[in-house]
Amino acid sequence: MHILVTGGAGYIGSHTCIALIEAGHTVVVVDDFSNSHPEALKRVETICETSVPLYQGDVGSRALLEQIFSEHNIDGVIHFAGSKAVGESVEKPMLYYRNNVTASQVLIETMQHAGVHTLVFSSSATVYGDPHSVPIAEDFPVGATNPYGRSKLVVEQIMQDQAVANSAFNAIILRYFNPVGAHASGKIGEDPNGIPNNLMPFIAQVAVGKRSELSIFGGDYPTKDGTGVRDYIHVCDLAEGHAKALETLHGKPGAHIFNLGTGAGVSVLDMVKAYARVSQRPIPYQIVARRPGDVAQCYASPDHAKTVLGWQAVRSLDDMVASSWRWQSSNPHGYREA
Ligand code: UFG
């Protein structure tokens, strides 16, 4: 298939380009580099020994999308482009609704006009809010607690409405748990701007000596060691899940929702210990107050994806940590060095 990947230079987007190319597909990328670097795509081209056509610009630009659909015979779209920081979304909700909701609407309208019917959307476990129990299945109640989460939920609902109205439309909604790790080559990985919000890139920067210590947000949760529990999934497993979803569901209209997680809960302290062991670097930490909005535990039931897509995460926690460390230690300043 010939796939348009929006946000294809980003963390998950770049790994997914590789998974698609390795599965025999061709990709076209649109990215405005607002939270990504062109070097990531160059490295994808090096790793895959192929060229990837790039359109630099905003996915909310109807003219740009029309140009892409007229210049390429696109079979389906994977839509990663968007803003993703929870705290920023509280401060700038309109930015989040424009980048995440309005742009997605423009994309869906342009797809319909161009006769492209398959859309894979990058959603998040955040749509489950504070789950009543774990593991979380796809039919659990949804409800977001911040503008970022609401923007994901609204796009999910827009896609489901479109699947009702347009009997050809194929809405594939993938709810990611916590993507971590990097490509085995160590050439591409997560490269956050400024101070990382997320645990894994923060630990990686402590291990490489860029930051002095990790603050662990809360040591009094009702979990096995008091720290928050999440379902960390290797970004390459996640990327392969996208290829599987497209291959299995292309040509099967309707709305399809899947959790992409491992089903295993890992605590913050488990992750710190694994990183220190694998990197052989100390990870100094201090337990501080809980971070507002965090839940105690969040992990997936991955059964639906396994049954319908024949996909499951296969990489271990040590693979996640070792690949993160390979990327971080060989690119201590991310893509900026390049
Ligand atoms: N944590 C720390 N210290 C840090 C960063 C995180 O202790 O410096 C802890 C958190 O409290 C949590 C765990 O590490 O227990 C994971 O935190 P992340 O920020 O890495 O991930 P979240 O589960 O909070 O966030 C993820 C996605 C978001 C999504 C959010 C809400 O990254 O996009 O889930 O479900 F919105």
GROMACS .gro file of N, CA and C in nm, residues 150-261:
model
  336
  150ARG      N    1  -0.922   1.547   2.573
  150ARG     CA    2  -1.050   1.576   2.506
  150ARG      C    3  -1.032   1.585   2.356
  151SER      N    4  -0.918   1.642   2.312
  151SER     CA    5  -0.897   1.655   2.167
  151SER      C    6  -0.887   1.516   2.103
  152LYS      N    7  -0.824   1.421   2.173
  152LYS     CA    8  -0.815   1.283   2.120
  152LYS      C    9  -0.955   1.220   2.113
  153LEU      N   10  -1.030   1.240   2.220
  153LEU     CA   11  -1.163   1.181   2.227
  153LEU      C   12  -1.255   1.239   2.119
  154VAL      N   13  -1.247   1.370   2.098
  154VAL     CA   14  -1.333   1.434   1.997
  154VAL      C   15  -1.299   1.377   1.859
  155VAL      N   16  -1.170   1.362   1.829
  155VAL     CA   17  -1.134   1.308   1.697
  155VAL      C   18  -1.184   1.164   1.683
  156GLU      N   19  -1.174   1.086   1.790
  156GLU     CA   20  -1.230   0.949   1.784
  156GLU      C   21  -1.378   0.955   1.747
  157GLN      N   22  -1.449   1.049   1.810
  157GLN     CA   23  -1.594   1.057   1.786
  157GLN      C   24  -1.625   1.108   1.646
  158ILE      N   25  -1.546   1.204   1.598
  158ILE     CA   26  -1.564   1.253   1.461
  158ILE      C   27  -1.545   1.136   1.362
  159MET      N   28  -1.444   1.056   1.386
  159MET     CA   29  -1.418   0.942   1.296
  159MET      C   30  -1.534   0.843   1.299
  160GLN      N   31  -1.588   0.819   1.419
  160GLN     CA   32  -1.700   0.724   1.428
  160GLN      C   33  -1.825   0.780   1.360
  161ASP      N   34  -1.848   0.911   1.373
  161ASP     CA   35  -1.961   0.973   1.303
  161ASP      C   36  -1.943   0.960   1.152
  162GLN      N   37  -1.822   0.982   1.106
  162GLN     CA   38  -1.795   0.975   0.962
  162GLN      C   39  -1.814   0.831   0.911
  163ALA      N   40  -1.779   0.733   0.996
  163ALA     CA   41  -1.796   0.593   0.955
  163ALA      C   42  -1.944   0.558   0.942
  164VAL      N   43  -2.030   0.625   1.021
  164VAL     CA   44  -2.174   0.602   1.009
  164VAL      C   45  -2.226   0.667   0.881
  165ALA      N   46  -2.179   0.792   0.856
  165ALA     CA   47  -2.233   0.870   0.744
  165ALA      C   48  -2.181   0.823   0.609
  166ASN      N   49  -2.055   0.774   0.606
  166ASN     CA   50  -1.992   0.735   0.480
  166ASN      C   51  -1.960   0.586   0.490
  167SER      N   52  -2.037   0.506   0.421
  167SER     CA   53  -2.026   0.360   0.441
  167SER      C   54  -1.894   0.304   0.389
  168ALA      N   55  -1.815   0.387   0.319
  168ALA     CA   56  -1.684   0.340   0.272
  168ALA      C   57  -1.573   0.371   0.374
  169PHE      N   58  -1.601   0.460   0.468
  169PHE     CA   59  -1.494   0.511   0.556
  169PHE      C   60  -1.449   0.404   0.657
  170ASN      N   61  -1.320   0.396   0.671
  170ASN     CA   62  -1.260   0.296   0.759
  170ASN      C   63  -1.183   0.368   0.869
  171ALA      N   64  -1.241   0.372   0.989
  171ALA     CA   65  -1.185   0.446   1.102
  171ALA      C   66  -1.111   0.349   1.193
  172ILE      N   67  -0.980   0.357   1.194
  172ILE     CA   68  -0.901   0.267   1.279
  172ILE      C   69  -0.838   0.352   1.390
  173ILE      N   70  -0.888   0.330   1.511
  173ILE     CA   71  -0.848   0.413   1.625
  173ILE      C   72  -0.757   0.329   1.715
  174LEU      N   73  -0.632   0.376   1.730
  174LEU     CA   74  -0.536   0.300   1.810
  174LEU      C   75  -0.505   0.379   1.938
  175ARG      N   76  -0.536   0.317   2.051
  175ARG     CA   77  -0.513   0.384   2.180
  175ARG      C   78  -0.381   0.334   2.238
  176TYR      N   79  -0.282   0.423   2.233
  176TYR     CA   80  -0.148   0.383   2.279
  176TYR      C   81  -0.138   0.392   2.430
  177PHE      N   82  -0.065   0.299   2.488
  177PHE     CA   83  -0.030   0.312   2.629
  177PHE      C   84   0.101   0.395   2.634
  178ASN      N   85   0.209   0.351   2.695
  178ASN     CA   86   0.324   0.442   2.709
  178ASN      C   87   0.439   0.399   2.617
  179PRO      N   88   0.451   0.460   2.499
  179PRO     CA   89   0.557   0.419   2.406
  179PRO      C   90   0.695   0.464   2.455
  180VAL      N   91   0.789   0.373   2.451
  180VAL     CA   92   0.927   0.403   2.494
  180VAL      C   93   1.023   0.326   2.404
  181GLY      N   94   1.154   0.348   2.424
  181GLY     CA   95   1.254   0.274   2.349
  181GLY      C   96   1.283   0.342   2.215
  182ALA      N   97   1.363   0.274   2.136
  182ALA     CA   98   1.412   0.332   2.011
  182ALA      C   99   1.443   0.221   1.913
  183HIS      N  100   1.464   0.260   1.786
  183HIS     CA  101   1.501   0.163   1.684
  183HIS      C  102   1.633   0.095   1.723
  184ALA      N  103   1.645  -0.033   1.687
  184ALA     CA  104   1.763  -0.112   1.727
  184ALA      C  105   1.894  -0.052   1.678
  185SER      N  106   1.890   0.024   1.570
  185SER     CA  107   2.012   0.085   1.515
  185SER      C  108   2.069   0.193   1.607
  186GLY      N  109   1.986   0.248   1.697
  186GLY     CA  110   2.029   0.363   1.778
  186GLY      C  111   2.033   0.493   1.700
  187LYS      N  112   1.986   0.491   1.575
  187LYS     CA  113   1.993   0.612   1.490
  187LYS      C  114   1.872   0.703   1.505
  188ILE      N  115   1.758   0.646   1.542
  188ILE     CA  116   1.641   0.731   1.568
  188ILE      C  117   1.584   0.697   1.705
  189GLY      N  118   1.521   0.797   1.767
  189GLY     CA  119   1.465   0.776   1.900
  189GLY      C  120   1.385   0.897   1.942
  190GLU      N  121   1.353   0.902   2.071
  190GLU     CA  122   1.271   1.013   2.121
  190GLU      C  123   1.361   1.131   2.153
  191ASP      N  124   1.321   1.249   2.103
  191ASP     CA  125   1.406   1.368   2.115
  191ASP      C  126   1.320   1.486   2.161
  192PRO      N  127   1.279   1.485   2.289
  192PRO     CA  128   1.186   1.590   2.333
  192PRO      C  129   1.254   1.727   2.338
  193ASN      N  130   1.173   1.831   2.315
  193ASN     CA  131   1.222   1.968   2.330
  193ASN      C  132   1.223   2.004   2.478
  194GLY      N  133   1.334   2.062   2.525
  194GLY     CA  134   1.338   2.111   2.663
  194GLY      C  135   1.336   2.000   2.766
  195ILE      N  136   1.279   2.029   2.881
  195ILE     CA  137   1.275   1.930   2.990
  195ILE      C  138   1.170   1.825   2.958
  196PRO      N  139   1.209   1.697   2.955
  196PRO     CA  140   1.110   1.596   2.918
  196PRO      C  141   0.995   1.589   3.019
  197ASN      N  142   0.874   1.578   2.970
  197ASN     CA  143   0.757   1.557   3.056
  197ASN      C  144   0.747   1.411   3.097
  198ASN      N  145   0.793   1.324   3.011
  198ASN     CA  146   0.768   1.181   3.030
  198ASN      C  147   0.885   1.112   3.099
  199LEU      N  148   0.851   1.000   3.162
  199LEU     CA  149   0.948   0.931   3.248
  199LEU      C  150   1.073   0.884   3.173
  200MET      N  151   1.052   0.809   3.065
  200MET     CA  152   1.166   0.742   3.001
  200MET      C  153   1.271   0.840   2.947
  201PRO      N  154   1.231   0.944   2.871
  201PRO     CA  155   1.335   1.037   2.826
  201PRO      C  156   1.401   1.111   2.941
  202PHE      N  157   1.328   1.131   3.051
  202PHE     CA  158   1.389   1.197   3.166
  202PHE      C  159   1.497   1.106   3.226
  203ILE      N  160   1.462   0.979   3.247
  203ILE     CA  161   1.561   0.885   3.303
  203ILE      C  162   1.683   0.877   3.210
  204ALA      N  163   1.658   0.873   3.079
  204ALA     CA  164   1.768   0.862   2.983
  204ALA      C  165   1.863   0.982   2.997
  205GLN      N  166   1.806   1.101   3.018
  205GLN     CA  167   1.890   1.220   3.030
  205GLN      C  168   1.965   1.223   3.164
  206VAL      N  169   1.909   1.162   3.267
  206VAL     CA  170   1.983   1.148   3.394
  206VAL      C  171   2.099   1.050   3.372
  207ALA      N  172   2.070   0.938   3.306
  207ALA     CA  173   2.173   0.836   3.285
  207ALA      C  174   2.291   0.892   3.206
  208VAL      N  175   2.262   0.979   3.109
  208VAL     CA  176   2.371   1.030   3.024
  208VAL      C  177   2.438   1.154   3.086
  209GLY      N  178   2.387   1.198   3.201
  209GLY     CA  179   2.452   1.307   3.274
  209GLY      C  180   2.401   1.446   3.239
  210LYS      N  181   2.292   1.454   3.162
  210LYS     CA  182   2.238   1.587   3.127
  210LYS      C  183   2.155   1.646   3.241
  211ARG      N  184   2.099   1.557   3.324
  211ARG     CA  185   2.020   1.605   3.439
  211ARG      C  186   2.068   1.530   3.562
  212SER      N  187   2.060   1.600   3.679
  212SER     CA  188   2.126   1.543   3.796
  212SER      C  189   2.044   1.434   3.863
  213GLU      N  190   1.911   1.451   3.870
  213GLU     CA  191   1.832   1.345   3.933
  213GLU      C  192   1.689   1.347   3.882
  214LEU      N  193   1.626   1.231   3.900
  214LEU     CA  194   1.485   1.214   3.862
  214LEU      C  195   1.398   1.248   3.982
  215SER      N  196   1.290   1.321   3.958
  215SER     CA  197   1.187   1.335   4.062
  215SER      C  198   1.083   1.229   4.034
  216ILE      N  199   1.058   1.144   4.132
  216ILE     CA  200   0.950   1.044   4.118
  216ILE      C  201   0.825   1.105   4.179
  217PHE      N  202   0.722   1.115   4.094
  217PHE     CA  203   0.600   1.185   4.137
  217PHE      C  204   0.510   1.091   4.216
  218GLY      N  205   0.531   1.085   4.345
  218GLY     CA  206   0.442   1.008   4.433
  218GLY      C  207   0.500   0.873   4.470
  219GLY      N  208   0.507   0.847   4.603
  219GLY     CA  209   0.555   0.718   4.651
  219GLY      C  210   0.450   0.652   4.738
  220ASP      N  211   0.327   0.706   4.732
  220ASP     CA  212   0.221   0.656   4.821
  220ASP      C  213   0.098   0.611   4.744
  221TYR      N  214   0.117   0.572   4.618
  221TYR     CA  215   0.002   0.516   4.543
  221TYR      C  216  -0.028   0.374   4.592
  222PRO      N  217  -0.152   0.330   4.577
  222PRO     CA  218  -0.185   0.192   4.617
  222PRO      C  219  -0.134   0.092   4.513
  223THR      N  220  -0.003   0.088   4.495
  223THR     CA  221   0.060  -0.005   4.400
  223THR      C  222   0.165  -0.086   4.476
  224LYS      N  223   0.230  -0.179   4.409
  224LYS     CA  224   0.319  -0.272   4.481
  224LYS      C  225   0.434  -0.201   4.554
  225ASP      N  226   0.487  -0.091   4.497
  225ASP     CA  227   0.595  -0.019   4.566
  225ASP      C  228   0.561   0.127   4.591
  226GLY      N  229   0.436   0.165   4.570
  226GLY     CA  230   0.392   0.302   4.599
  226GLY      C  231   0.409   0.399   4.482
  227THR      N  232   0.481   0.356   4.376
  227THR     CA  233   0.499   0.447   4.261
  227THR      C  234   0.400   0.410   4.149
  228GLY      N  235   0.379   0.503   4.058
  228GLY     CA  236   0.279   0.485   3.953
  228GLY      C  237   0.312   0.367   3.861
  229VAL      N  238   0.208   0.298   3.817
  229VAL     CA  239   0.226   0.181   3.730
  229VAL      C  240   0.169   0.212   3.591
  230ARG      N  241   0.249   0.182   3.488
  230ARG     CA  242   0.207   0.207   3.350
  230ARG      C  243   0.241   0.086   3.263
  231ASP      N  244   0.183   0.089   3.143
  231ASP     CA  245   0.206  -0.017   3.044
  231ASP      C  246   0.302   0.040   2.939
  232TYR      N  247   0.432   0.019   2.960
  232TYR     CA  248   0.531   0.070   2.865
  232TYR      C  249   0.542  -0.027   2.748
  233ILE      N  250   0.535   0.030   2.628
  233ILE     CA  251   0.540  -0.054   2.508
  233ILE      C  252   0.653  -0.005   2.418
  234HIS      N  253   0.731  -0.100   2.366
  234HIS     CA  254   0.843  -0.065   2.277
  234HIS      C  255   0.788   0.003   2.151
  235VAL      N  256   0.846   0.116   2.116
  235VAL     CA  257   0.795   0.193   2.002
  235VAL      C  258   0.798   0.111   1.872
  236CYS      N  259   0.889   0.015   1.861
  236CYS     CA  260   0.892  -0.067   1.738
  236CYS      C  261   0.776  -0.167   1.736
  237ASP      N  262   0.737  -0.217   1.855
  237ASP     CA  263   0.616  -0.301   1.861
  237ASP      C  264   0.494  -0.217   1.822
  238LEU      N  265   0.488  -0.097   1.877
  238LEU     CA  266   0.376  -0.008   1.846
  238LEU      C  267   0.370   0.019   1.696
  239ALA      N  268   0.487   0.048   1.638
  239ALA     CA  269   0.495   0.078   1.495
  239ALA      C  270   0.445  -0.041   1.413
  240GLU      N  271   0.485  -0.161   1.451
  240GLU     CA  272   0.441  -0.280   1.379
  240GLU      C  273   0.290  -0.302   1.394
  241GLY      N  274   0.235  -0.258   1.508
  241GLY     CA  275   0.091  -0.265   1.529
  241GLY      C  276   0.016  -0.182   1.425
  242HIS      N  277   0.074  -0.068   1.386
  242HIS     CA  278   0.010   0.015   1.282
  242HIS      C  279   0.007  -0.057   1.148
  243ALA      N  280   0.119  -0.118   1.113
  243ALA     CA  281   0.125  -0.189   0.985
  243ALA      C  282   0.023  -0.303   0.985
  244LYS      N  283   0.016  -0.376   1.096
  244LYS     CA  284  -0.079  -0.487   1.107
  244LYS      C  285  -0.224  -0.439   1.096
  245ALA      N  286  -0.253  -0.327   1.162
  245ALA     CA  287  -0.390  -0.274   1.161
  245ALA      C  288  -0.429  -0.238   1.018
  246LEU      N  289  -0.338  -0.174   0.946
  246LEU     CA  290  -0.368  -0.135   0.807
  246LEU      C  291  -0.389  -0.258   0.720
  247GLU      N  292  -0.297  -0.354   0.733
  247GLU     CA  293  -0.304  -0.473   0.647
  247GLU      C  294  -0.431  -0.554   0.675
  248THR      N  295  -0.470  -0.561   0.802
  248THR     CA  296  -0.585  -0.644   0.838
  248THR      C  297  -0.717  -0.576   0.804
  249LEU      N  298  -0.721  -0.443   0.821
  249LEU     CA  299  -0.851  -0.376   0.815
  249LEU      C  300  -0.875  -0.293   0.690
  250HIS      N  301  -0.771  -0.277   0.604
  250HIS     CA  302  -0.791  -0.200   0.482
  250HIS      C  303  -0.902  -0.266   0.400
  251GLY      N  304  -0.997  -0.185   0.356
  251GLY     CA  305  -1.108  -0.241   0.279
  251GLY      C  306  -1.220  -0.296   0.366
  252LYS      N  307  -1.208  -0.277   0.499
  252LYS     CA  308  -1.317  -0.321   0.589
  252LYS      C  309  -1.373  -0.198   0.659
  253PRO      N  310  -1.469  -0.132   0.597
  253PRO     CA  311  -1.520  -0.006   0.650
  253PRO      C  312  -1.583  -0.023   0.788
  254GLY      N  313  -1.597   0.091   0.857
  254GLY     CA  314  -1.654   0.090   0.991
  254GLY      C  315  -1.554   0.148   1.088
  255ALA      N  316  -1.592   0.150   1.217
  255ALA     CA  317  -1.501   0.202   1.319
  255ALA      C  318  -1.442   0.086   1.398
  256HIS      N  319  -1.310   0.087   1.412
  256HIS     CA  320  -1.238  -0.020   1.481
  256HIS      C  321  -1.150   0.043   1.588
  257ILE      N  322  -1.161  -0.004   1.711
  257ILE     CA  323  -1.084   0.057   1.821
  257ILE      C  324  -0.998  -0.051   1.886
  258PHE      N  325  -0.868  -0.020   1.903
  258PHE     CA  326  -0.777  -0.115   1.966
  258PHE      C  327  -0.687  -0.047   2.068
  259ASN      N  328  -0.666  -0.113   2.181
  259ASN     CA  329  -0.557  -0.077   2.271
  259ASN      C  330  -0.428  -0.131   2.212
  260LEU      N  331  -0.321  -0.050   2.213
  260LEU     CA  332  -0.189  -0.104   2.182
  260LEU      C  333  -0.104  -0.090   2.308
  261GLY      N  334  -0.090  -0.201   2.377
  261GLY     CA  335  -0.010  -0.206   2.500
  261GLY      C  336   0.042  -0.348   2.514
   0.00000   0.00000   0.00000
